PDB file of C-alpha atoms in Angstrom:
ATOM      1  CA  UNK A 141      28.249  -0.849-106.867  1.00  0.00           C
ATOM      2  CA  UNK A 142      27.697   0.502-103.542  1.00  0.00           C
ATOM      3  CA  UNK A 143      27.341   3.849-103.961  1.00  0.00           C
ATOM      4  CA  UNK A 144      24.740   6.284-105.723  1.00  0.00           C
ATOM      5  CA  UNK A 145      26.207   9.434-107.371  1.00  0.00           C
ATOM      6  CA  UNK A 146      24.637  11.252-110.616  1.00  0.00           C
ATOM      7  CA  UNK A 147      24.007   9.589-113.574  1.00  0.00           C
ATOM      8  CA  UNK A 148      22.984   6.424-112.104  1.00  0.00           C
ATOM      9  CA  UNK A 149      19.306   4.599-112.273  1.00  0.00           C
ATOM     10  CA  UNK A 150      17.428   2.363-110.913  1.00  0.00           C
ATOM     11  CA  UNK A 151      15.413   1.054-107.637  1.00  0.00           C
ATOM     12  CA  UNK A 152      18.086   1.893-105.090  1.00  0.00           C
ATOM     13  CA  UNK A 153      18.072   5.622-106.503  1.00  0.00           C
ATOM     14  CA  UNK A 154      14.028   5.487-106.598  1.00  0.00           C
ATOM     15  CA  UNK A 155      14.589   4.727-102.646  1.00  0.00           C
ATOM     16  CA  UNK A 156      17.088   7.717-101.905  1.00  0.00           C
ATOM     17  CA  UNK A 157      14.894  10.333-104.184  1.00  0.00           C
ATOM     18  CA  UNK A 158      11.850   9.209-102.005  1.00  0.00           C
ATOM     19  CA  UNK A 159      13.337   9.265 -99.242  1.00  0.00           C
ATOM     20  CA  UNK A 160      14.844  12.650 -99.916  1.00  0.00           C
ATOM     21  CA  UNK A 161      11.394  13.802-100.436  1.00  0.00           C
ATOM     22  CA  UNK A 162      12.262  14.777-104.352  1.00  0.00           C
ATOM     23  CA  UNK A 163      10.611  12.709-107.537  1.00  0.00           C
ATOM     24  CA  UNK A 164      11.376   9.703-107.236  1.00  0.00           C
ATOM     25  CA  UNK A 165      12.028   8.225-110.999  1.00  0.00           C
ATOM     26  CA  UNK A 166      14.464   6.729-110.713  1.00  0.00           C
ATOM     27  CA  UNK A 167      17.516   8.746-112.314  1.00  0.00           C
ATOM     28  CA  UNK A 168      19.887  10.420-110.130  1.00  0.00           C
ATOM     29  CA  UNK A 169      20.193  13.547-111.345  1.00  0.00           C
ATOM     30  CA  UNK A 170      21.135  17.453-110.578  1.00  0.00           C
ATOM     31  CA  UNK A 171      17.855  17.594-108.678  1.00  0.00           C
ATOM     32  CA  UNK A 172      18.538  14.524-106.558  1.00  0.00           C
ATOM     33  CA  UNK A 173      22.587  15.600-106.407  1.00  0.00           C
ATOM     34  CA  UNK A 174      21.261  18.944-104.800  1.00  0.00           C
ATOM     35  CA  UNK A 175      18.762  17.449-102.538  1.00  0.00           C
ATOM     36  CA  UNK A 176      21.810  15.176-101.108  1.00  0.00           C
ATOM     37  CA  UNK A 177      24.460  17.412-100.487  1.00  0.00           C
ATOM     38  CA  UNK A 178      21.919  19.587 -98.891  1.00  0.00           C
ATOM     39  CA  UNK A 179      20.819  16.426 -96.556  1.00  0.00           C
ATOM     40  CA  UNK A 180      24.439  15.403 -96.118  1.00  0.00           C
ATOM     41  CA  UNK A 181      25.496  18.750 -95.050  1.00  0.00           C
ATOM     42  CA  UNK A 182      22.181  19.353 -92.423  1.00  0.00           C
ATOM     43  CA  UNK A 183      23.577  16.024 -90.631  1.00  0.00           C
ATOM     44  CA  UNK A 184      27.097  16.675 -90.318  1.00  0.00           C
ATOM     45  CA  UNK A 185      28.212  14.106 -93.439  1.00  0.00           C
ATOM     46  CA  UNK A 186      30.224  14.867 -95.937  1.00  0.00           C
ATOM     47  CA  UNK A 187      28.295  16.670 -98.382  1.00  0.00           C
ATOM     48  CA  UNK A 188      29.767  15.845-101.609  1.00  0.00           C
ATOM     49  CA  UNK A 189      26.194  14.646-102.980  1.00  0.00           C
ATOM     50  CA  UNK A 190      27.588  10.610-103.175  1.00  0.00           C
ATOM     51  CA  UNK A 191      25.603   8.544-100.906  1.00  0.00           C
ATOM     52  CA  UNK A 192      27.069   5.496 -99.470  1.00  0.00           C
ATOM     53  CA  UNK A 193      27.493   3.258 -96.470  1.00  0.00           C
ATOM     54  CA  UNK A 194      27.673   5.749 -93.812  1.00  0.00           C
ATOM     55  CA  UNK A 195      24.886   8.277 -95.839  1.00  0.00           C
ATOM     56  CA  UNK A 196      22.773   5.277 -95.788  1.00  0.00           C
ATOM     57  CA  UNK A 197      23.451   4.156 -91.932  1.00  0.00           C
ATOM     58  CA  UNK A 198      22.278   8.689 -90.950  1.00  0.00           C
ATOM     59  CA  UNK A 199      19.215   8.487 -93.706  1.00  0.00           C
ATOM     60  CA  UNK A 200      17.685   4.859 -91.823  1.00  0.00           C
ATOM     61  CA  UNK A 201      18.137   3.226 -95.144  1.00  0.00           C
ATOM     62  CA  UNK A 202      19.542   0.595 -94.166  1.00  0.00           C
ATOM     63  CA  UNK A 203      18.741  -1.880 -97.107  1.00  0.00           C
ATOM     64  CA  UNK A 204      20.657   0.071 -99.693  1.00  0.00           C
ATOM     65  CA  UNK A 205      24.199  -1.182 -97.681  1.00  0.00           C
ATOM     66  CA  UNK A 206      26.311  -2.953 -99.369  1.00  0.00           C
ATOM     67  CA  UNK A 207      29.640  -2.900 -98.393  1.00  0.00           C
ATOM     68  CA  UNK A 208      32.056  -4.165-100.790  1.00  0.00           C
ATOM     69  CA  UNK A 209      35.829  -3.931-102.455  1.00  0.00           C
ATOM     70  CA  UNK A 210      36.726  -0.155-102.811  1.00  0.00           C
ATOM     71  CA  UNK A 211      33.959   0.804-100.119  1.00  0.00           C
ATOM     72  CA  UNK A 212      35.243   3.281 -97.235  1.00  0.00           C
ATOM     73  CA  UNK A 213      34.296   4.380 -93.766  1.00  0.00           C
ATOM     74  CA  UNK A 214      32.568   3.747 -90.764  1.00  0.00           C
ATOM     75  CA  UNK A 215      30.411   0.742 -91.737  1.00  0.00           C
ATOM     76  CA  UNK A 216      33.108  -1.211 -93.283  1.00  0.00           C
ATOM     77  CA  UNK A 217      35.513  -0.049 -89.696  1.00  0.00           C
ATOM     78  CA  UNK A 218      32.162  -1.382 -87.788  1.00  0.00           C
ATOM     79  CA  UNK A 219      32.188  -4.952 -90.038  1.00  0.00           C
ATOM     80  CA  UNK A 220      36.290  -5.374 -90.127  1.00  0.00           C
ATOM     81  CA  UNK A 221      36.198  -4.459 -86.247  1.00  0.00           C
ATOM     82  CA  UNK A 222      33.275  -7.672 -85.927  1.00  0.00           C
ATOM     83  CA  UNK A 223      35.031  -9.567 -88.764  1.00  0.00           C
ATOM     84  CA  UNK A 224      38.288  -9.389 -85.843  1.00  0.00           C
ATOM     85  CA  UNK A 225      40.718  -8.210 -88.696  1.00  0.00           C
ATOM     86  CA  UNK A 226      42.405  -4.956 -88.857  1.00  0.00           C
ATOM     87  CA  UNK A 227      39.861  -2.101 -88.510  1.00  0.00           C
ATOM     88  CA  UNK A 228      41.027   0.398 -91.136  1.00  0.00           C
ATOM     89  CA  UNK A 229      38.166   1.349 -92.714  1.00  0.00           C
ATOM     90  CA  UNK A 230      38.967   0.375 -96.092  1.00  0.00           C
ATOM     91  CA  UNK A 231      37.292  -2.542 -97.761  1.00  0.00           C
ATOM     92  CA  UNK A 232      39.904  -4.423 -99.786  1.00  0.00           C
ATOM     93  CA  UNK A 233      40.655  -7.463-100.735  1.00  0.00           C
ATOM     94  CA  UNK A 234      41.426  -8.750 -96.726  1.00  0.00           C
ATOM     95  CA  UNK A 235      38.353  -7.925 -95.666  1.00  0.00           C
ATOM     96  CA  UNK A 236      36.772  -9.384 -98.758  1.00  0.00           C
ATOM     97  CA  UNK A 237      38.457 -12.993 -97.909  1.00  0.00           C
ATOM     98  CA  UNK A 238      36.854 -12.448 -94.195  1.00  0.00           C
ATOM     99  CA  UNK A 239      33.703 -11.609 -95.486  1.00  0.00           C
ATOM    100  CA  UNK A 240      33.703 -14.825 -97.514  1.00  0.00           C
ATOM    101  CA  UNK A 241      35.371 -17.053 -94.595  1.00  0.00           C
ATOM    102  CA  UNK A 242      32.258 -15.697 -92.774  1.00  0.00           C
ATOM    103  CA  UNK A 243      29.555 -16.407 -95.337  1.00  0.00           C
ATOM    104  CA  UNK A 244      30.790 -19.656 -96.102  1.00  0.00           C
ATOM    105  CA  UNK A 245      30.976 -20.420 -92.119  1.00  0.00           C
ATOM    106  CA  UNK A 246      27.168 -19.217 -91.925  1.00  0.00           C
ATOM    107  CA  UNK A 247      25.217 -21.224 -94.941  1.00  0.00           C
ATOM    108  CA  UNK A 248      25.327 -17.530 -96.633  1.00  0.00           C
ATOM    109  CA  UNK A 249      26.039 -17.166-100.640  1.00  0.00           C
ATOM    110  CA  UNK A 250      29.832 -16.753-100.601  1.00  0.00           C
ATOM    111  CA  UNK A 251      30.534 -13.532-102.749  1.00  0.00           C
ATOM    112  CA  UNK A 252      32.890 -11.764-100.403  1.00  0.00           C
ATOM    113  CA  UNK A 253      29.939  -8.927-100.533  1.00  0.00           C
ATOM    114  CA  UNK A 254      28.384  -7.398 -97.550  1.00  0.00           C
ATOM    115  CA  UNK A 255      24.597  -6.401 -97.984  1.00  0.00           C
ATOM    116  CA  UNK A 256      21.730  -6.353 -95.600  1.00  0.00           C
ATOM    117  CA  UNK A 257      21.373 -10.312 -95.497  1.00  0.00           C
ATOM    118  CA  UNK A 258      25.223 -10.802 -94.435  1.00  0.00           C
ATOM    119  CA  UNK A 259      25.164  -8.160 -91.906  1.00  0.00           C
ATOM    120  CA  UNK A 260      22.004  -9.122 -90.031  1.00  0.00           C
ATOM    121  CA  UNK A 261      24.234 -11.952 -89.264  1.00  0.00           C
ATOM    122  CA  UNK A 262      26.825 -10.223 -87.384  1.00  0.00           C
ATOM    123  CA  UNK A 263      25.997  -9.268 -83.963  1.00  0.00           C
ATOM    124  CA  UNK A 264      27.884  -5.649 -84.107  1.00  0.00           C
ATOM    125  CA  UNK A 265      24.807  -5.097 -86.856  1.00  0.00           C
ATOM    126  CA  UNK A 266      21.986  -6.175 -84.633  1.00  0.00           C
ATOM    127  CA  UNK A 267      19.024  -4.091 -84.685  1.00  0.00           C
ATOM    128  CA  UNK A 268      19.882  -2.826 -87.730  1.00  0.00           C
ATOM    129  CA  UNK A 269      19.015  -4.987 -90.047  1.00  0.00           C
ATOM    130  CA  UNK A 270      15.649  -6.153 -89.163  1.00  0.00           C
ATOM    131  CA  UNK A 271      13.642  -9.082 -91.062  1.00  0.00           C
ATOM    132  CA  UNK A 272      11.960  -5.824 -92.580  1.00  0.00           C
ATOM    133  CA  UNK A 273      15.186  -4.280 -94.349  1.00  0.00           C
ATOM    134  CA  UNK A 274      16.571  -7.523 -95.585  1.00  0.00           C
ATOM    135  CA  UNK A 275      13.518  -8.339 -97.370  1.00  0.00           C
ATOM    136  CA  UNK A 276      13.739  -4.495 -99.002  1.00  0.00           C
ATOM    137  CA  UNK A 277      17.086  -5.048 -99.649  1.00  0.00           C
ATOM    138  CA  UNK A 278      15.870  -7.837-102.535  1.00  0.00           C
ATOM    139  CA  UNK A 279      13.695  -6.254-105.037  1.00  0.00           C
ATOM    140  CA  UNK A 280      11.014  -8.718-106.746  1.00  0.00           C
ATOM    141  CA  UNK A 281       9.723  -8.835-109.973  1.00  0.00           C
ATOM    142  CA  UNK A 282       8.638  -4.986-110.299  1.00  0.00           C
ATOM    143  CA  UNK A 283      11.947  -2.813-111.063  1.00  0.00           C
ATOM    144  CA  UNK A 284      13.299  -0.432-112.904  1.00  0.00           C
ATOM    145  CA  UNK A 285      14.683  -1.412-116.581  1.00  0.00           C
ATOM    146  CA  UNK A 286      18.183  -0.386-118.669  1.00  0.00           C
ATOM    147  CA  UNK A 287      15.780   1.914-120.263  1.00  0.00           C
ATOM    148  CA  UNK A 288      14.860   3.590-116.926  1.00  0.00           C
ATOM    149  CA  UNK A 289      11.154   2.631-116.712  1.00  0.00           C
ATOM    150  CA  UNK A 290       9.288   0.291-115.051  1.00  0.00           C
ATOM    151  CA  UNK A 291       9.635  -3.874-115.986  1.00  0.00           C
ATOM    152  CA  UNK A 292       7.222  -6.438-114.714  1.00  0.00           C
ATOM    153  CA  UNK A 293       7.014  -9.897-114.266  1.00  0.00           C
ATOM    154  CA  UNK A 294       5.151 -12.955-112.732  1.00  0.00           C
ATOM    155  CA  UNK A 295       5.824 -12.610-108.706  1.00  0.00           C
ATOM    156  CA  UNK A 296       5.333 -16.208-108.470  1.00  0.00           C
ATOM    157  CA  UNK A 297       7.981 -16.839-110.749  1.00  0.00           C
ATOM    158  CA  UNK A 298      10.545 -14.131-110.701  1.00  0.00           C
ATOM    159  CA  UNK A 299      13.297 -15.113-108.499  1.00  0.00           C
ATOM    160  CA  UNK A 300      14.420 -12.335-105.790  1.00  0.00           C
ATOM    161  CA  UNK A 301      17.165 -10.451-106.551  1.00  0.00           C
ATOM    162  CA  UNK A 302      19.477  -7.371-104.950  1.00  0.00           C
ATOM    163  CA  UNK A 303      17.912  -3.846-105.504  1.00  0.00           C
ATOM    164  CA  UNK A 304      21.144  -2.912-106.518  1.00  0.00           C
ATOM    165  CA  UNK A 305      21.225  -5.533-109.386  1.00  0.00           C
ATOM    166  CA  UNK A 306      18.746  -3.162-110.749  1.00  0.00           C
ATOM    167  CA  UNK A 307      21.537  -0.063-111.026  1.00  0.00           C
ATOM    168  CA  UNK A 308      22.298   1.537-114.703  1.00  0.00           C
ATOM    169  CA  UNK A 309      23.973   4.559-115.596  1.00  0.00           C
ATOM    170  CA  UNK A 310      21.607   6.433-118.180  1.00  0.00           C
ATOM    171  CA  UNK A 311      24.811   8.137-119.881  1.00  0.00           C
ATOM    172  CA  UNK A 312      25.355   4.819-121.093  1.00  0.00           C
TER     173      UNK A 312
END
Protein backbone atom coordinates (compact mmCIF):
# COMPACT_ATOMS: atom_id res chain seq x y z
CA UNK A 1 0.00 0.00 0.00
CA UNK A 2 1.26 3.29 -0.90
CA UNK A 3 -1.48 5.27 -1.17
CA UNK A 4 -4.30 6.67 1.27
CA UNK A 5 -7.83 6.99 -0.22
CA UNK A 6 -11.24 6.60 1.90
CA UNK A 7 -11.94 3.82 3.83
CA UNK A 8 -8.55 3.20 4.97
CA UNK A 9 -7.07 3.37 8.80
CA UNK A 10 -4.38 3.60 10.56
CA UNK A 11 -1.09 5.74 11.61
CA UNK A 12 -0.19 6.92 8.13
CA UNK A 13 -3.89 8.35 7.79
CA UNK A 14 -3.60 9.79 11.56
CA UNK A 15 -0.43 11.72 9.90
CA UNK A 16 -2.31 13.13 6.70
CA UNK A 17 -5.63 14.13 8.90
CA UNK A 18 -3.15 16.07 11.21
CA UNK A 19 -1.44 17.36 8.92
CA UNK A 20 -4.50 18.46 7.02
CA UNK A 21 -5.47 20.20 10.10
CA UNK A 22 -8.87 17.87 10.39
CA UNK A 23 -9.36 15.09 13.42
CA UNK A 24 -6.98 13.08 13.28
CA UNK A 25 -8.44 9.38 14.26
CA UNK A 26 -7.29 7.67 12.26
CA UNK A 27 -10.06 6.68 9.55
CA UNK A 28 -9.99 8.26 6.28
CA UNK A 29 -13.14 9.32 5.72
CA UNK A 30 -15.59 11.94 3.74
CA UNK A 31 -14.21 14.58 6.09
CA UNK A 32 -10.56 13.78 5.43
CA UNK A 33 -11.52 12.97 1.43
CA UNK A 34 -12.84 16.68 1.37
CA UNK A 35 -10.06 18.22 3.24
CA UNK A 36 -7.61 16.53 0.47
CA UNK A 37 -9.03 17.32 -2.66
CA UNK A 38 -9.41 20.76 -1.34
CA UNK A 39 -5.44 20.74 -0.41
CA UNK A 40 -4.62 18.96 -3.65
CA UNK A 41 -6.46 21.38 -5.71
CA UNK A 42 -4.93 24.81 -3.68
CA UNK A 43 -1.36 23.35 -4.82
CA UNK A 44 -1.86 22.58 -8.30
CA UNK A 45 -2.11 18.44 -7.72
CA UNK A 46 -4.48 16.47 -8.90
CA UNK A 47 -7.32 16.74 -6.71
CA UNK A 48 -8.96 13.49 -6.81
CA UNK A 49 -8.76 13.22 -2.81
CA UNK A 50 -5.99 9.99 -3.14
CA UNK A 51 -2.81 10.97 -1.62
CA UNK A 52 0.31 9.41 -2.77
CA UNK A 53 3.95 9.82 -3.67
CA UNK A 54 3.87 13.10 -5.26
CA UNK A 55 0.82 14.45 -2.59
CA UNK A 56 3.21 13.41 -0.01
CA UNK A 57 6.58 15.00 -1.67
CA UNK A 58 3.95 18.99 -1.91
CA UNK A 59 2.46 18.24 1.86
CA UNK A 60 6.50 17.79 3.43
CA UNK A 61 5.47 14.37 4.48
CA UNK A 62 7.98 12.80 3.44
CA UNK A 63 7.90 9.58 5.70
CA UNK A 64 4.60 8.35 4.37
CA UNK A 65 6.65 7.50 0.73
CA UNK A 66 6.69 4.42 -0.25
CA UNK A 67 7.09 3.79 -3.64
CA UNK A 68 6.27 0.45 -4.78
CA UNK A 69 4.74 -2.00 -7.74
CA UNK A 70 1.65 -0.19 -9.28
CA UNK A 71 2.91 3.30 -7.84
CA UNK A 72 2.92 6.28 -10.53
CA UNK A 73 4.48 9.66 -11.05
CA UNK A 74 7.07 11.94 -10.33
CA UNK A 75 8.79 10.23 -7.36
CA UNK A 76 9.03 6.90 -8.90
CA UNK A 77 10.41 9.08 -12.55
CA UNK A 78 12.89 10.82 -9.82
CA UNK A 79 14.03 7.05 -8.31
CA UNK A 80 14.02 5.11 -11.95
CA UNK A 81 15.94 8.31 -13.36
CA UNK A 82 18.72 7.64 -10.08
CA UNK A 83 18.12 3.85 -10.33
CA UNK A 84 19.73 4.63 -14.33
CA UNK A 85 16.79 2.52 -15.86
CA UNK A 86 14.16 3.82 -18.07
CA UNK A 87 12.44 6.86 -16.48
CA UNK A 88 8.76 6.24 -17.23
CA UNK A 89 7.18 6.91 -14.29
CA UNK A 90 5.60 3.73 -13.68
CA UNK A 91 6.75 1.43 -10.95
CA UNK A 92 6.63 -2.14 -12.26
CA UNK A 93 8.20 -4.99 -11.97
CA UNK A 94 11.78 -3.44 -13.72
CA UNK A 95 12.07 -1.01 -11.44
CA UNK A 96 11.19 -3.37 -8.64
CA UNK A 97 14.33 -5.75 -9.67
CA UNK A 98 16.51 -2.31 -9.56
CA UNK A 99 15.23 -1.39 -6.43
CA UNK A 100 16.26 -4.78 -5.04
CA UNK A 101 19.75 -4.91 -7.06
CA UNK A 102 20.16 -1.61 -5.10
CA UNK A 103 19.15 -2.71 -1.62
CA UNK A 104 20.97 -5.76 -1.78
CA UNK A 105 24.18 -3.67 -3.11
CA UNK A 106 23.67 -1.28 0.05
CA UNK A 107 23.27 -3.79 3.29
CA UNK A 108 19.39 -2.62 2.94
CA UNK A 109 16.40 -5.33 3.54
CA UNK A 110 15.87 -6.54 -0.04
CA UNK A 111 12.00 -6.20 -0.68
CA UNK A 112 12.11 -4.44 -4.01
CA UNK A 113 10.11 -1.57 -1.88
CA UNK A 114 11.07 1.99 -1.79
CA UNK A 115 10.29 3.83 1.61
CA UNK A 116 12.03 6.57 3.44
CA UNK A 117 15.06 4.27 4.60
CA UNK A 118 15.88 3.15 0.83
CA UNK A 119 15.61 6.54 -0.54
CA UNK A 120 17.79 8.42 1.94
CA UNK A 121 20.25 6.25 0.26
CA UNK A 122 20.06 7.58 -3.12
CA UNK A 123 21.69 10.79 -3.70
CA UNK A 124 18.79 12.25 -6.18
CA UNK A 125 16.74 11.98 -2.57
CA UNK A 126 19.21 13.89 -0.48
CA UNK A 127 17.82 16.34 1.79
CA UNK A 128 14.79 14.78 1.74
CA UNK A 129 14.90 12.20 3.78
CA UNK A 130 16.58 13.38 6.83
CA UNK A 131 17.61 11.04 9.95
CA UNK A 132 14.29 12.76 11.28
CA UNK A 133 11.75 11.29 8.57
CA UNK A 134 13.24 7.87 8.42
CA UNK A 135 12.85 7.37 12.00
CA UNK A 136 8.90 8.63 11.49
CA UNK A 137 8.66 6.53 8.76
CA UNK A 138 8.88 3.32 11.45
CA UNK A 139 6.17 3.51 13.93
CA UNK A 140 7.03 1.87 17.49
CA UNK A 141 5.05 0.15 19.78
CA UNK A 142 2.04 2.81 20.04
CA UNK A 143 -0.29 2.37 16.78
CA UNK A 144 -3.37 2.13 15.63
CA UNK A 145 -5.19 -1.49 15.80
CA UNK A 146 -7.58 -3.60 13.06
CA UNK A 147 -10.19 -2.26 15.29
CA UNK A 148 -9.14 1.39 14.65
CA UNK A 149 -8.05 2.38 18.19
CA UNK A 150 -5.08 2.73 19.86
CA UNK A 151 -2.64 -0.67 20.77
CA UNK A 152 0.26 -0.50 23.12
CA UNK A 153 3.14 -2.31 23.92
CA UNK A 154 6.55 -2.50 25.79
CA UNK A 155 8.94 0.14 23.76
CA UNK A 156 11.80 -1.79 24.92
CA UNK A 157 10.57 -4.75 23.39
CA UNK A 158 8.43 -4.01 20.43
CA UNK A 159 10.45 -4.25 17.39
CA UNK A 160 10.13 -1.13 14.85
CA UNK A 161 8.05 -1.52 12.17
CA UNK A 162 6.68 0.59 8.84
CA UNK A 163 3.80 3.07 9.68
CA UNK A 164 2.22 1.72 6.85
CA UNK A 165 2.24 -1.88 8.31
CA UNK A 166 -0.26 -0.31 10.51
CA UNK A 167 -2.93 0.37 7.37
CA UNK A 168 -6.62 -1.36 7.54
CA UNK A 169 -9.56 -0.70 5.64
CA UNK A 170 -12.53 -0.30 8.26
CA UNK A 171 -15.13 -1.61 5.51
CA UNK A 172 -13.52 -4.74 6.14
Amino acid sequence: MAILKRGLAGEPVKILQAKLGVTADGQFGPATEEALKAYQKAHGLAADGIAGPDTFSAMGLPELILLTVGTKGEAVKKLQTALGIAADGQFGQGTAKAVKAFQEKNGLEADGMAGPVTLSKISAFAGVFSAEAVAKAQSGPATIGTDGKPVTADAANAPKKSIWQSITSFFS
